[in-house]
mmCIF file of C-alpha atoms in Angstrom:
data_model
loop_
_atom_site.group_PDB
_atom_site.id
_atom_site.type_symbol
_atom_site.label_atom_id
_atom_site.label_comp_id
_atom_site.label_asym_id
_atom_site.label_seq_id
_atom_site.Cartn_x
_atom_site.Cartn_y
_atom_site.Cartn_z
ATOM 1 C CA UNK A 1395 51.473 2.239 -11.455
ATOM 2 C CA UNK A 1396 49.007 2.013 -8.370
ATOM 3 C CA UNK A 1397 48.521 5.485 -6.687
ATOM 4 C CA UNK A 1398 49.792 5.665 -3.170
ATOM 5 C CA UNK A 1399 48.885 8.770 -0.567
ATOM 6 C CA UNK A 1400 50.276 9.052 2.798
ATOM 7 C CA UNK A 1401 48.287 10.449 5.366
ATOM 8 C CA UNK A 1402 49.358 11.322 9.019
ATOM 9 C CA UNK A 1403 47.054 11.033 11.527
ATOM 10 C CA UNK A 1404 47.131 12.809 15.200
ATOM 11 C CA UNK A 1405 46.914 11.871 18.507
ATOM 12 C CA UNK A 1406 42.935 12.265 18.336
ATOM 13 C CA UNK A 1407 42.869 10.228 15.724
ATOM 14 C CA UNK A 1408 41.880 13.145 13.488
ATOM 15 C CA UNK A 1409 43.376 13.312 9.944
ATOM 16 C CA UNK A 1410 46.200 16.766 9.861
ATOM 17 C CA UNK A 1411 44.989 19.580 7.897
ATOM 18 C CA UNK A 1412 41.443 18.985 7.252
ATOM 19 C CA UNK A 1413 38.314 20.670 8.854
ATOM 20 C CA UNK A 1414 35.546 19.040 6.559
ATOM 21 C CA UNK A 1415 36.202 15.704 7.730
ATOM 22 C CA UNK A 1416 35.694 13.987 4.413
ATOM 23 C CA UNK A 1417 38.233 12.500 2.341
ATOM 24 C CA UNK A 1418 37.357 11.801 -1.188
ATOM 25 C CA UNK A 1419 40.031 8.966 -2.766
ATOM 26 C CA UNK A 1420 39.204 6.193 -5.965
ATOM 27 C CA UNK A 1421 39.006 2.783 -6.478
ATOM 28 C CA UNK A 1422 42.046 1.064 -6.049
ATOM 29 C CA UNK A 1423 44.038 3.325 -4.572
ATOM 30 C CA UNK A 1424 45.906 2.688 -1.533
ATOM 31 C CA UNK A 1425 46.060 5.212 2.110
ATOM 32 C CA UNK A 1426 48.820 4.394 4.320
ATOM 33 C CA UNK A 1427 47.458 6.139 7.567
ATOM 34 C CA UNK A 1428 50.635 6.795 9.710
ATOM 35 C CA UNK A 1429 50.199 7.484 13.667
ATOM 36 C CA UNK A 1430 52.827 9.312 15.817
ATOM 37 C CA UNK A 1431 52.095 9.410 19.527
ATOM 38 C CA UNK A 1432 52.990 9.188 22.623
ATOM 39 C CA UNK A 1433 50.464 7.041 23.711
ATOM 40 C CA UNK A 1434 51.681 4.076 21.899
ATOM 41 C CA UNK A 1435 53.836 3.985 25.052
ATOM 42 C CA UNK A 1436 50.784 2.529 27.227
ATOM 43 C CA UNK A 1437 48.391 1.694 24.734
ATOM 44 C CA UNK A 1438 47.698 -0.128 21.675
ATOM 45 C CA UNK A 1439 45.487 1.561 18.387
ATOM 46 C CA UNK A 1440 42.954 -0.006 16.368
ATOM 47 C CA UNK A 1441 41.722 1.189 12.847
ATOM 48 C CA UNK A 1442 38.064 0.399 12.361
ATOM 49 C CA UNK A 1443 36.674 -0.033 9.069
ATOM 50 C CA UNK A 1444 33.356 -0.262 9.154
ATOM 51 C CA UNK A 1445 31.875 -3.163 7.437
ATOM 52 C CA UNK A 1446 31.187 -1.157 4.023
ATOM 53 C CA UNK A 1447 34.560 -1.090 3.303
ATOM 54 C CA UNK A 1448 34.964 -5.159 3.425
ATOM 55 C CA UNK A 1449 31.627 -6.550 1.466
ATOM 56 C CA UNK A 1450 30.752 -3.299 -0.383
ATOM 57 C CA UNK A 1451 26.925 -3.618 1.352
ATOM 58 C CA UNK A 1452 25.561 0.313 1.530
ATOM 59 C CA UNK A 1453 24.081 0.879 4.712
ATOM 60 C CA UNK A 1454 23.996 4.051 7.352
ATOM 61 C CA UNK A 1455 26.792 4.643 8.791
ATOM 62 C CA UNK A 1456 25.517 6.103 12.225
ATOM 63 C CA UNK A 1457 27.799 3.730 15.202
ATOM 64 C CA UNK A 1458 30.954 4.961 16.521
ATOM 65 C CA UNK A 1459 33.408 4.136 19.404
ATOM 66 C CA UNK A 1460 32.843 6.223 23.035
ATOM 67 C CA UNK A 1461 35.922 6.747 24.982
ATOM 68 C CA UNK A 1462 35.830 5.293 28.279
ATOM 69 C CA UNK A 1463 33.210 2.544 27.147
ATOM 70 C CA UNK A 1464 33.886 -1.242 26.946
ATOM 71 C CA UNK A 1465 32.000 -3.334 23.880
ATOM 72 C CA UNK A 1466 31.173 -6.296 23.514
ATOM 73 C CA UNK A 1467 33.321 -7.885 21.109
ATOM 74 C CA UNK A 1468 31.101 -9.325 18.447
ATOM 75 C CA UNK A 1469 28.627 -6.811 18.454
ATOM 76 C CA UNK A 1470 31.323 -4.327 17.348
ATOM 77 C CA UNK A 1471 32.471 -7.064 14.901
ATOM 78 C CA UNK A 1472 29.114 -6.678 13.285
ATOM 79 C CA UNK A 1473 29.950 -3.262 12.442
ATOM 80 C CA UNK A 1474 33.571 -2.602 11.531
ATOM 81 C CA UNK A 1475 36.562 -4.781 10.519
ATOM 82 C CA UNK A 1476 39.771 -4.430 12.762
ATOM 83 C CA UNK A 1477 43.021 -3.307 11.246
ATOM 84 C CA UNK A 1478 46.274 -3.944 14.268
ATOM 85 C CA UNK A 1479 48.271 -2.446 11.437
ATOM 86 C CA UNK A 1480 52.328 -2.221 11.784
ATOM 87 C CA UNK A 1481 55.138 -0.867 13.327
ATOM 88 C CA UNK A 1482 57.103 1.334 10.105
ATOM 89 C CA UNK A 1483 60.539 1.896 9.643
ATOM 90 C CA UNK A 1484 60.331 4.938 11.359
ATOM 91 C CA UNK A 1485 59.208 4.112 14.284
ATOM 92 C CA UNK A 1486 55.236 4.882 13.918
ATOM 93 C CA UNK A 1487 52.271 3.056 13.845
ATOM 94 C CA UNK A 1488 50.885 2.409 10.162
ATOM 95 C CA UNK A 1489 47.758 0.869 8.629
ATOM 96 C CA UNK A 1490 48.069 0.162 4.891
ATOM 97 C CA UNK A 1491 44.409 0.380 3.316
ATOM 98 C CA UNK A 1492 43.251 -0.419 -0.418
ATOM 99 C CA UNK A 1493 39.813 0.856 -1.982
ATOM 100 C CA UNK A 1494 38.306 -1.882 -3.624
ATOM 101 C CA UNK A 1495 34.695 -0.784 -4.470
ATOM 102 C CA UNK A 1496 33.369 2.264 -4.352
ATOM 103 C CA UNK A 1497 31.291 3.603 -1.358
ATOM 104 C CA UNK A 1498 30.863 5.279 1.777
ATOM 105 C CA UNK A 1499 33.336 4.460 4.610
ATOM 106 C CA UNK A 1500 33.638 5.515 8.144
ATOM 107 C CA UNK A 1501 37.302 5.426 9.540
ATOM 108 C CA UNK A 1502 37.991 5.440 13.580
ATOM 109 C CA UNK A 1503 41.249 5.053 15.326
ATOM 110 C CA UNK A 1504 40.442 3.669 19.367
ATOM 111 C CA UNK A 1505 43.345 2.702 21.827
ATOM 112 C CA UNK A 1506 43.251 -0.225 23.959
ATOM 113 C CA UNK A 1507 45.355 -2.080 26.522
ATOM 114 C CA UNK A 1508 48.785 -3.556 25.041
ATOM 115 C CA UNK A 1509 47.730 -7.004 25.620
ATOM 116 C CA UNK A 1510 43.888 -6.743 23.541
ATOM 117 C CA UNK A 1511 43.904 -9.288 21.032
ATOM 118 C CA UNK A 1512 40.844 -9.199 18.310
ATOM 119 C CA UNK A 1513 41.217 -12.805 17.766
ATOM 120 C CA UNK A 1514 40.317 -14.178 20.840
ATOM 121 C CA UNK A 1515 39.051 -11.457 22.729
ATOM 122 C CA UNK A 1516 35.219 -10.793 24.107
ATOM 123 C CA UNK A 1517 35.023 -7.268 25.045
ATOM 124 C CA UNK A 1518 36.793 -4.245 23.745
ATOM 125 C CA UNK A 1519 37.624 -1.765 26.362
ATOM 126 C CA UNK A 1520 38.039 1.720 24.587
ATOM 127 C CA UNK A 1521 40.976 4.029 26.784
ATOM 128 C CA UNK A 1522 40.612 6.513 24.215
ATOM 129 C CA UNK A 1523 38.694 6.901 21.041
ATOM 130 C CA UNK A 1524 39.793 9.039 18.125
ATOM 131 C CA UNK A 1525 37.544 11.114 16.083
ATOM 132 C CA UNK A 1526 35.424 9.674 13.320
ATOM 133 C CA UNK A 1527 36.623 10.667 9.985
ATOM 134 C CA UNK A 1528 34.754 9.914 6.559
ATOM 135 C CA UNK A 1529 35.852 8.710 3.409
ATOM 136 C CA UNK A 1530 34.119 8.744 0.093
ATOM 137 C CA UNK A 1531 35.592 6.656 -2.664
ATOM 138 C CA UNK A 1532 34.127 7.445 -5.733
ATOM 139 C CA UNK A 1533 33.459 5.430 -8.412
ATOM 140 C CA UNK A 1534 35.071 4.176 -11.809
ATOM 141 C CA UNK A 1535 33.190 5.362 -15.066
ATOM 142 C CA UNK A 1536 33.567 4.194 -18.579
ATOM 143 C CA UNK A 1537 32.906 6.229 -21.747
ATOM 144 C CA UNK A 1538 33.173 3.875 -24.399
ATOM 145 C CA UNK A 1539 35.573 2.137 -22.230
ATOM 146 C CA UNK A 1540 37.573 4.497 -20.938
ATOM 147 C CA UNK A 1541 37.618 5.432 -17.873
ATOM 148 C CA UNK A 1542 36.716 8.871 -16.291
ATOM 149 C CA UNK A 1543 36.993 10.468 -13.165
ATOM 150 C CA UNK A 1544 33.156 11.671 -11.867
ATOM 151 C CA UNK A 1545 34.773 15.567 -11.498
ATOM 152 C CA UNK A 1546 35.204 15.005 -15.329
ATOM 153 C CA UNK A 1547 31.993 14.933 -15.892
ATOM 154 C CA UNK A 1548 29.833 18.209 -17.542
ATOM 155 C CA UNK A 1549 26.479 17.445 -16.569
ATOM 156 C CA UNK A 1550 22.757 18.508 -17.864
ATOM 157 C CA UNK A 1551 19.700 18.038 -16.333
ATOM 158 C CA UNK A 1552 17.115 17.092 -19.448
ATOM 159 C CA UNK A 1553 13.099 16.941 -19.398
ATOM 160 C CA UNK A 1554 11.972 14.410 -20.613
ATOM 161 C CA UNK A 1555 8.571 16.132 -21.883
ATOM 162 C CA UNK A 1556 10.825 18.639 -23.543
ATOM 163 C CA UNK A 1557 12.593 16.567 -25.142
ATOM 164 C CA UNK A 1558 9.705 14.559 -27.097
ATOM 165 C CA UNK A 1559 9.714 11.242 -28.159
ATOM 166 C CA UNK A 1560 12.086 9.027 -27.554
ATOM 167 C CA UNK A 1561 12.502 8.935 -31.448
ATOM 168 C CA UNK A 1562 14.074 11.979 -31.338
ATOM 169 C CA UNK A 1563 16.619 12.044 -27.871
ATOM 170 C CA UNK A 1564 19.081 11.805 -30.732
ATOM 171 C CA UNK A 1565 18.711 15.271 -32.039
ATOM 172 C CA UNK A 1566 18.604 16.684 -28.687
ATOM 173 C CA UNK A 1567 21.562 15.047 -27.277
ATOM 174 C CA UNK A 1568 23.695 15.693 -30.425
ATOM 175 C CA UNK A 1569 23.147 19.665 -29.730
ATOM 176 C CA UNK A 1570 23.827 19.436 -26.011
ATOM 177 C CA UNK A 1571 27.056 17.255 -26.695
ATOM 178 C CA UNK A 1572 27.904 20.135 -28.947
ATOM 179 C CA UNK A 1573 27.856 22.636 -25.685
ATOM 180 C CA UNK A 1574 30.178 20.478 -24.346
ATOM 181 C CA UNK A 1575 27.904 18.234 -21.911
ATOM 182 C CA UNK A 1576 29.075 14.706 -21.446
ATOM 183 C CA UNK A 1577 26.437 13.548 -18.915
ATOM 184 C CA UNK A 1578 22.841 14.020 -18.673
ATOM 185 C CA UNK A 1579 20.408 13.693 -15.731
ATOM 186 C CA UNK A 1580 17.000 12.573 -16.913
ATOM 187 C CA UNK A 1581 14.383 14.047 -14.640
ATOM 188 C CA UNK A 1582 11.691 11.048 -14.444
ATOM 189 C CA UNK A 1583 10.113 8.969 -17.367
ATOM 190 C CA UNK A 1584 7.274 7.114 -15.393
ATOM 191 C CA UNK A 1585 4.156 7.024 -15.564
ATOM 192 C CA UNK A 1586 3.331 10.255 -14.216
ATOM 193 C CA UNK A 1587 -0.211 10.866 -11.981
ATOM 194 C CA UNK A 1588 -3.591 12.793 -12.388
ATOM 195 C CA UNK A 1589 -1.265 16.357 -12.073
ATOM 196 C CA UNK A 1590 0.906 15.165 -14.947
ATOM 197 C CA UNK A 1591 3.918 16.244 -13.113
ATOM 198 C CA UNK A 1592 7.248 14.124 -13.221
ATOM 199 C CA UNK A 1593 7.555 14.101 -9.801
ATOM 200 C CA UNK A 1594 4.361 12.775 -8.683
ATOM 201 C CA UNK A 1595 4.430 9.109 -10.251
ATOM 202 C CA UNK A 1596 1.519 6.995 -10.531
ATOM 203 C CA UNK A 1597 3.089 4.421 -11.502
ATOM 204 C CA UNK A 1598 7.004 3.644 -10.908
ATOM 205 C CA UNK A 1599 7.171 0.495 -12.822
ATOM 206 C CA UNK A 1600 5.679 1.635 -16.402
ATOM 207 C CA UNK A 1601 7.201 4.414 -18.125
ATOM 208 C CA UNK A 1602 5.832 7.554 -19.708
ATOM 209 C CA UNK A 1603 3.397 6.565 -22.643
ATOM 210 C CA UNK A 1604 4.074 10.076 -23.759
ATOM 211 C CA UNK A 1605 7.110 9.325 -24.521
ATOM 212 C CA UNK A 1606 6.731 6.187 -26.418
ATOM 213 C CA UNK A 1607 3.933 6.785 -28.945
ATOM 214 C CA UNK A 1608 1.929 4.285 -30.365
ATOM 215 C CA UNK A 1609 3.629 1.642 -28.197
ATOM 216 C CA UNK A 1610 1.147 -0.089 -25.669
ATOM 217 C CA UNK A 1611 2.948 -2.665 -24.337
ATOM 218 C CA UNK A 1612 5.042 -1.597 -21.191
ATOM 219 C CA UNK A 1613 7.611 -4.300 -21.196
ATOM 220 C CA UNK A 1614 8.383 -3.343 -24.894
ATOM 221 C CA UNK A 1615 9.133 0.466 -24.058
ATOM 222 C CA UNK A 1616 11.697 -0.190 -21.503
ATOM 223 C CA UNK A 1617 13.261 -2.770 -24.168
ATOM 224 C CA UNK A 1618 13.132 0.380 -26.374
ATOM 225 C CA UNK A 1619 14.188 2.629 -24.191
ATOM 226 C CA UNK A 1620 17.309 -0.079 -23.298
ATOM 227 C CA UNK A 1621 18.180 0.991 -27.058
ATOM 228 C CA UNK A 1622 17.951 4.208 -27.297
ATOM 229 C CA UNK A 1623 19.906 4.993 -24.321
ATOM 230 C CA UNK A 1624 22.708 2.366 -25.445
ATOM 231 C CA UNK A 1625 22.984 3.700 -29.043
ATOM 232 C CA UNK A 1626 23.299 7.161 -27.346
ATOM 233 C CA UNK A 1627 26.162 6.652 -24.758
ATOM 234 C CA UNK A 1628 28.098 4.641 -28.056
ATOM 235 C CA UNK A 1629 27.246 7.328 -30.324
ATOM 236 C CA UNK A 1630 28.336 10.430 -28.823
ATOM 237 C CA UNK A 1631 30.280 9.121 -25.884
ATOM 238 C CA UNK A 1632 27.747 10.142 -22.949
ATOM 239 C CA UNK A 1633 26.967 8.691 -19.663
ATOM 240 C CA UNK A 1634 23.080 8.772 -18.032
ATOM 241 C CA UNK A 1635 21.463 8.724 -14.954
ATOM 242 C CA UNK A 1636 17.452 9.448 -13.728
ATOM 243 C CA UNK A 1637 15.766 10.124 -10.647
ATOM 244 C CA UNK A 1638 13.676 7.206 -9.594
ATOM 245 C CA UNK A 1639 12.084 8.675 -7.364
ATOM 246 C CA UNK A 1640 10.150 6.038 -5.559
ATOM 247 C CA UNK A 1641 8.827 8.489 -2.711
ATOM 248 C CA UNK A 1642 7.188 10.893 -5.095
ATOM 249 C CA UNK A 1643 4.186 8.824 -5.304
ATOM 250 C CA UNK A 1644 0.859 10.601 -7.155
ATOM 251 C CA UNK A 1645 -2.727 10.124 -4.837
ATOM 252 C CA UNK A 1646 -3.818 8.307 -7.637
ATOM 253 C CA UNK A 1647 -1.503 4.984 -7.367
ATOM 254 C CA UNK A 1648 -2.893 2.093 -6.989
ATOM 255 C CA UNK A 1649 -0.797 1.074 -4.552
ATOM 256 C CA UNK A 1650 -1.352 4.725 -2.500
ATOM 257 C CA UNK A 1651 -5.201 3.427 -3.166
ATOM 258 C CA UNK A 1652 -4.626 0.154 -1.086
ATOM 259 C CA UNK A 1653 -2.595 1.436 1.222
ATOM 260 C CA UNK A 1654 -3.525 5.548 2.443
ATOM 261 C CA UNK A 1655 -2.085 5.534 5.452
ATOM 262 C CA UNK A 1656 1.407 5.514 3.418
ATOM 263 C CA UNK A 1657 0.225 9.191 3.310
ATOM 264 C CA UNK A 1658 0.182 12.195 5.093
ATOM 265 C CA UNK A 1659 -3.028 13.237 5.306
ATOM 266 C CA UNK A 1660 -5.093 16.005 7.783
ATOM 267 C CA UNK A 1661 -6.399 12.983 9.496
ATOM 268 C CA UNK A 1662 -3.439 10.812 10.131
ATOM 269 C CA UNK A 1663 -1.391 14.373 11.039
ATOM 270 C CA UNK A 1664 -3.962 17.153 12.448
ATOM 271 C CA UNK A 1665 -0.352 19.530 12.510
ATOM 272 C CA UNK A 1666 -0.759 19.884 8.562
ATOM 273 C CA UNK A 1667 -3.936 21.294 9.020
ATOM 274 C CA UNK A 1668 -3.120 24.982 8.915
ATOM 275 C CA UNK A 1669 -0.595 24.236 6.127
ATOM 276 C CA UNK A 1670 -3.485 22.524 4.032
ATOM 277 C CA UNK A 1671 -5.685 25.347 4.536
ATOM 278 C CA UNK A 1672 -3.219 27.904 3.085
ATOM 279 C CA UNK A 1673 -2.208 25.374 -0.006
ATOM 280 C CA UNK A 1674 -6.035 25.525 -0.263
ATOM 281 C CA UNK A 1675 -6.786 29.228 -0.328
ATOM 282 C CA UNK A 1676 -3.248 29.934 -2.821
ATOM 283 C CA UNK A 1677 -5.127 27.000 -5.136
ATOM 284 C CA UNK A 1678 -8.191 29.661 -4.912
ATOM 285 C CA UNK A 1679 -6.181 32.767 -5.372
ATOM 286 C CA UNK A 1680 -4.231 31.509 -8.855
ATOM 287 C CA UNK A 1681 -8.318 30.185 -10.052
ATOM 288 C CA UNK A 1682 -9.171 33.726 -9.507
ATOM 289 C CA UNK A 1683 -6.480 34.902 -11.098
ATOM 290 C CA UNK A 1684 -6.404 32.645 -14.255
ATOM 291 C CA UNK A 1685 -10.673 33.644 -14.570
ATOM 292 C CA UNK A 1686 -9.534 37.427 -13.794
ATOM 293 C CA UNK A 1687 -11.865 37.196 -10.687
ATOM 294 C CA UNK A 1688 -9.604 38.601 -8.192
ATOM 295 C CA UNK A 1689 -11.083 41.888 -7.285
ATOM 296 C CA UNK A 1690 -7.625 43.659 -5.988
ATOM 297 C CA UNK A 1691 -5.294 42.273 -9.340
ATOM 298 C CA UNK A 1692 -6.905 43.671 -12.814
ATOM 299 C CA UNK A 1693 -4.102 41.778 -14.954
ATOM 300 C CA UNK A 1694 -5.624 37.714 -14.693
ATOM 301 C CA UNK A 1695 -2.772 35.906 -15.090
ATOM 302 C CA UNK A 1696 -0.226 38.099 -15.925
ATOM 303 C CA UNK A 1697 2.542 39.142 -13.812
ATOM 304 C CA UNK A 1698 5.013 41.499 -15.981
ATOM 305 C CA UNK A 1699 7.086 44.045 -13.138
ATOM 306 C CA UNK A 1700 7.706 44.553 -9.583
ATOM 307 C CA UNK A 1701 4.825 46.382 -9.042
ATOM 308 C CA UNK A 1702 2.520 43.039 -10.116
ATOM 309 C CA UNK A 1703 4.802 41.090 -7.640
ATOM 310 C CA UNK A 1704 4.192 43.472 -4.863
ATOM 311 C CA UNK A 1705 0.209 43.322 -5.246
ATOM 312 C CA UNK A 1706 0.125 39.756 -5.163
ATOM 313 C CA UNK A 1707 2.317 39.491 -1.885
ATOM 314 C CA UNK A 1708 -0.318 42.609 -0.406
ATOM 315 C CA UNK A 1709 -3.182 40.727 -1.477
ATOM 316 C CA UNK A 1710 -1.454 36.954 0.180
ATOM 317 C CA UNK A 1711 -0.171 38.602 3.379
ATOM 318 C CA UNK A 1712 -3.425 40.816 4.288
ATOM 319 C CA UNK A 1713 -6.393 39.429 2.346
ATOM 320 C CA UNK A 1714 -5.277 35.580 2.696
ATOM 321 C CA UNK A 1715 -3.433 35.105 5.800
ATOM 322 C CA UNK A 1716 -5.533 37.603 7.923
ATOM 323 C CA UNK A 1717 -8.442 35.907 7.002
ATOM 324 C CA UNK A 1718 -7.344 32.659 7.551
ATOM 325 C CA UNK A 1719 -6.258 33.061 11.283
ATOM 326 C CA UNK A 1720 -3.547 30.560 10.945
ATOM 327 C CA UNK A 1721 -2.160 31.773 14.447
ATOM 328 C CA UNK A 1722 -5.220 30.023 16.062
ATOM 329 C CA UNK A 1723 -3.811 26.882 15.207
ATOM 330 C CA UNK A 1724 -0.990 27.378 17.528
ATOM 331 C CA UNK A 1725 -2.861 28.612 20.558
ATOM 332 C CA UNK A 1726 -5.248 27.186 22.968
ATOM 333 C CA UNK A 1727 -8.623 28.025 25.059
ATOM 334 C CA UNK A 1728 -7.279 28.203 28.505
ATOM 335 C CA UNK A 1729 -10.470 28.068 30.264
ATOM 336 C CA UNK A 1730 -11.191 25.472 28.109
ATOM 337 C CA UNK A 1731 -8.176 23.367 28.884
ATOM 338 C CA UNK A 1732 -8.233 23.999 32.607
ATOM 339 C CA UNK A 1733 -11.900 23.399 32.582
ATOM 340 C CA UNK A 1734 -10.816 19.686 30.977
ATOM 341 C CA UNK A 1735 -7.675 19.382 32.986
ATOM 342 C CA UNK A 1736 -9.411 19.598 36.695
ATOM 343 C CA UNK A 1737 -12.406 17.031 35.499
ATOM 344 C CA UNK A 1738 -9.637 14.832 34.611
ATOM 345 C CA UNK A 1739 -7.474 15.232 37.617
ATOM 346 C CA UNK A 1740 -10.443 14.737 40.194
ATOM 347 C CA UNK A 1741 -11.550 11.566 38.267
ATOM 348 C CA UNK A 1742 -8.458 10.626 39.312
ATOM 349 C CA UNK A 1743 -8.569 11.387 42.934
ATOM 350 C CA UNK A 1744 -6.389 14.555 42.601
ATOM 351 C CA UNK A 1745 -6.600 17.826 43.437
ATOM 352 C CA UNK A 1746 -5.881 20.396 40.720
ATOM 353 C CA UNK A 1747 -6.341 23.140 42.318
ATOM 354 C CA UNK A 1748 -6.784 23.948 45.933
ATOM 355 C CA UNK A 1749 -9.590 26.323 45.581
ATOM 356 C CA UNK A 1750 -11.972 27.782 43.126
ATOM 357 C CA UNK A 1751 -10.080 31.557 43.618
ATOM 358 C CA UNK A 1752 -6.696 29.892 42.359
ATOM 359 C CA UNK A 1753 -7.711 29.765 38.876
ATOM 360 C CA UNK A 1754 -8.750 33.163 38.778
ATOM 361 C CA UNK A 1755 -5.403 34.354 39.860
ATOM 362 C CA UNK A 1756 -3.565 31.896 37.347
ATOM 363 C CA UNK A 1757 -6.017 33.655 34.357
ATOM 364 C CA UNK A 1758 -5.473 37.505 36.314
ATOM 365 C CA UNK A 1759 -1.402 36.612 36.505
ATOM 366 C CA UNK A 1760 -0.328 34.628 33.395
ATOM 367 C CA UNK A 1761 -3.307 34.805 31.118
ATOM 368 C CA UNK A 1762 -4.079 38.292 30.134
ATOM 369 C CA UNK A 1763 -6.339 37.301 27.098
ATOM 370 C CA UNK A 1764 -9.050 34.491 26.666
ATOM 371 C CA UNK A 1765 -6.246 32.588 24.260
ATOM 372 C CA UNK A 1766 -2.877 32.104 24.651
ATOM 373 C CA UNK A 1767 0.317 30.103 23.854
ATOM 374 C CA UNK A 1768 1.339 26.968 25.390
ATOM 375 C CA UNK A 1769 2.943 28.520 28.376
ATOM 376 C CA UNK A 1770 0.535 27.067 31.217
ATOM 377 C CA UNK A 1771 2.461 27.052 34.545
ATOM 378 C CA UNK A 1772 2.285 23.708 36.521
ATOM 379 C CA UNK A 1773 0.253 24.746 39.777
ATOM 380 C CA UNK A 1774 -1.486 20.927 41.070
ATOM 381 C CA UNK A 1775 -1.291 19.687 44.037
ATOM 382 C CA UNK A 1776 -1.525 16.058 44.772
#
C-alpha cells in the first residue's frame, strides 16, 4: 500500500508544528498539503516546486518568492514548477504531491489575484508569499535487494591504511559486521601526496598503490577494487561509500603544478600571512621536540599528563606567539599612512588636510601610540 501523510499548512504558508523547517519523507510517498484560510476569499495560492523536484537535476536551492514583488513569468518558470492544486471536500485548498527521486526540494506557497492563470500568463504578481519550507527525501537502499531505510543504517568509518591490502578487507569487514555495523565509510583510497595523508590527494584518478600490491597498472586496481567491494556487500550484506574528496588536492599534483593559482598561497592572499608564520614556527616547535632540542620541555616527544600539556601551551602562548608579533599584522603605521594618503590626495588636486597643525592634533587626539588599529577618522576636505 502507498504511504500517504497529511500535512496542514497555515496562513503563512508555514507547515503546523515544526520549528526546524525541514521535512524528511521517502521515495514514493505521497504529501497532501491542505490550506485553510481566509484569504482564499480574495486571493488565489500557488505551490512552487522548485525544479529539483520535476527532473531530479541537484542544484542550490538559494531563489525564493518576495511578497509584494511581481516576476516575470518564465524566469520563475526556470526555477519551480506550479501546482493550482484543488478545492477538497472540505472546503480547503489541497495540493497532492508524490516523491519520485530522491533529493533536495524547496516548497513555497505565494497568493495571487483570482484571475492569474500559469498557462498563459507573463508576470506573476506575488500579494503574499508564504514561508519557504524544505524537504529532504531520502533515498531507497538495497542490501542484497532489500530495501532499507538510511536511519537503518549502523555506520563505521574505516582507514584504508589500517586496514591493509585490499586482499584482506575481508577479514576486517567480517569482524566489524560482527559488532553489528552494516555500512562502512571508506576514508580515501587515492593516490595520496608527498605528506602521505588521505586527505591531501595527488592524484584523484589513480588509487592507493599501497593498497594494491604488486599491481602497476591503474585501470586494473579499480577493476579489482570493483570486486572486492561487490563480493563484500553480497557476502555479508553491507553497503559502502568514500570521500572523494576532489578539493583536498596535495602541492604536489600535477594538475596543482600547471595551474598554482588554484591555490591559496601568501602571494595570491597576503591575509594568510600571519597564519603561515605560526603553522611555520609550530612545524619548528614539534622538530625541536622530536630531536629533544626544545630548551623549556626535557621529555622530546613525549607528552604523558597534564602537567606536559600545560608546558607546551606556556612555551606556544609566551615563547611562540610573543615572539612572533602576530598583532602587527593587524595594525598600521599611521604616520606612515597619512604620510601616503596626503601625497595621494594632492596629486589629485585635493586637499587632505587644511594645515600642517591638523595632523598633529588627529595623532595628539585619536592616536596615542605610533601604531594603531584601523580606526582613522575621515577629516579631508575637498
Amino acid at each position: 500500500m502507498e504511504d500517504k501523510y497529511l500535512l496542514v499548512v497555515h496562513d503563512d504558508g508555514s507547515i503546523l508544528n515544526k520549528k526546524e523547517r525541514v521535512y524528511t519523507f521517502t521515495v514514493g510517498m505521497q504529501i497532501t498539503l491542505v490550506l485553510r484560510s481566509p484569504l482564499m476569499r480574495t486571493l488565489r495560492p500557488l505551490l512552487l516546486l522548485d525544479h529539483n523536484f520535476s527532473n531530479g537535476q541537484a542544484k542550490s536551492i538559494t531563489t525564493t518568492l518576495e511578497q509584494g514583488k511581481t516576476y516575470n513569468i518564465l524566469e520563475v518558470k526556470e526555477e519551480f514548477t506550479f501546482d493550482r492544486g484543488y478545492i477538497g471536500s472540505g472546503g480547503e485548498w489541497e495540493w497532492d504531491v508524490k516523491f519520485l527521486h530522491a533529493g533536495r526540494f524547496l516548497v513555497q506557497i505565494v497568493w495571487t489575484k483570482m484571475d492569474f492563470d500559469p498557462t498563459d500568463a507573463t508576470r506573476l504578481e506575488v500579494v503574499r508569499a508564504g514561508r519557504p519550507e524544505i524537504f529532504v527525501v531520502e533515498p531507497t537502499l538495497l542490501i542484497n535487494g532489500k530495501e532499507i531505510l538510511p536511519n537503518a543504517l549502523s555506520k563505521q568509518t574505516l582507514l584504508p591504511r589500517c586496514m591493509g591490502p585490499v586482499s584482506r578487507w575481508s577479514d576486517v569487514i567480517a569482524q566489524s559486521v560482527k559488532a553489528g555495523y552494516n555500512c562502512f565509510h571508506l576514508a580515501p583510497i587515492q593516490y595520496p601526496g608527498f605528506s602521505g595523508s588521505l586527505y591531501s590527494i595527488k592524484d584523484q584518478l589513480c588509487l592507493n598503490p599501497q593498497l594494491f600490491p604488486g599491481v602497476a597498472d591503474p585501470a586494473e586496481r579499480f577493476q579489482i577494487l570493483k570486486r572486492v567491494i561487490t563480493d563484500l556487500k553480497q557476502k555479508y550484506g553491507v553497503l559502502f561509500f568514500i570521500d572523494m574528496v576532489l578539493n583536498h588536492t596535495s602541492v604536489d599534483s600535477e594538475w596543482v603544478r600547471a595551474n598554482p593559482s588554484v591555490c591559496y598561497t601568501t602571494e595570491n592572499t597576503p591575509s594568510l600571512r600571519s597564519a603561515y608564520k605560526l603553522d611555520r614556527a609550530l612545524v619548528e616547535l614539534n622538530l625541536r621536540l622530536l630531536k629533544n632540542a626544545e630548551p623549556d620541555y626535557k621529555k622530546g616527544p613525549l607528552i604523558e599528563n597534564v602537567d606536559d600539556v600545560n608546558q607546551i601551551v606556556w612555551i606556544i602562548r609566551e615563547k611562540i606567539l610573543t615572539s612572533l608579533r602576530l598583532e602587527e599584522y593587524f595594525l598600521f603605521n599611521v604616520e606612515e599612512v597619512l604620510s601616503k594618503l596626503r601625497v595621494a590626495f594632492e596629486g589629485a588636486g585635493l586637499s587632505f588636510f587644511e594645515e600642517d597643525s591638523q595632523l598633529e592634533r588627529v595623532l595628539k587626539d585619536h592616536v596615542p601610540v605610533s601604531y594603531t588599529h584601523l580606526t582613522l577618522p575621515t577629516i579631508y576636505s575637498v
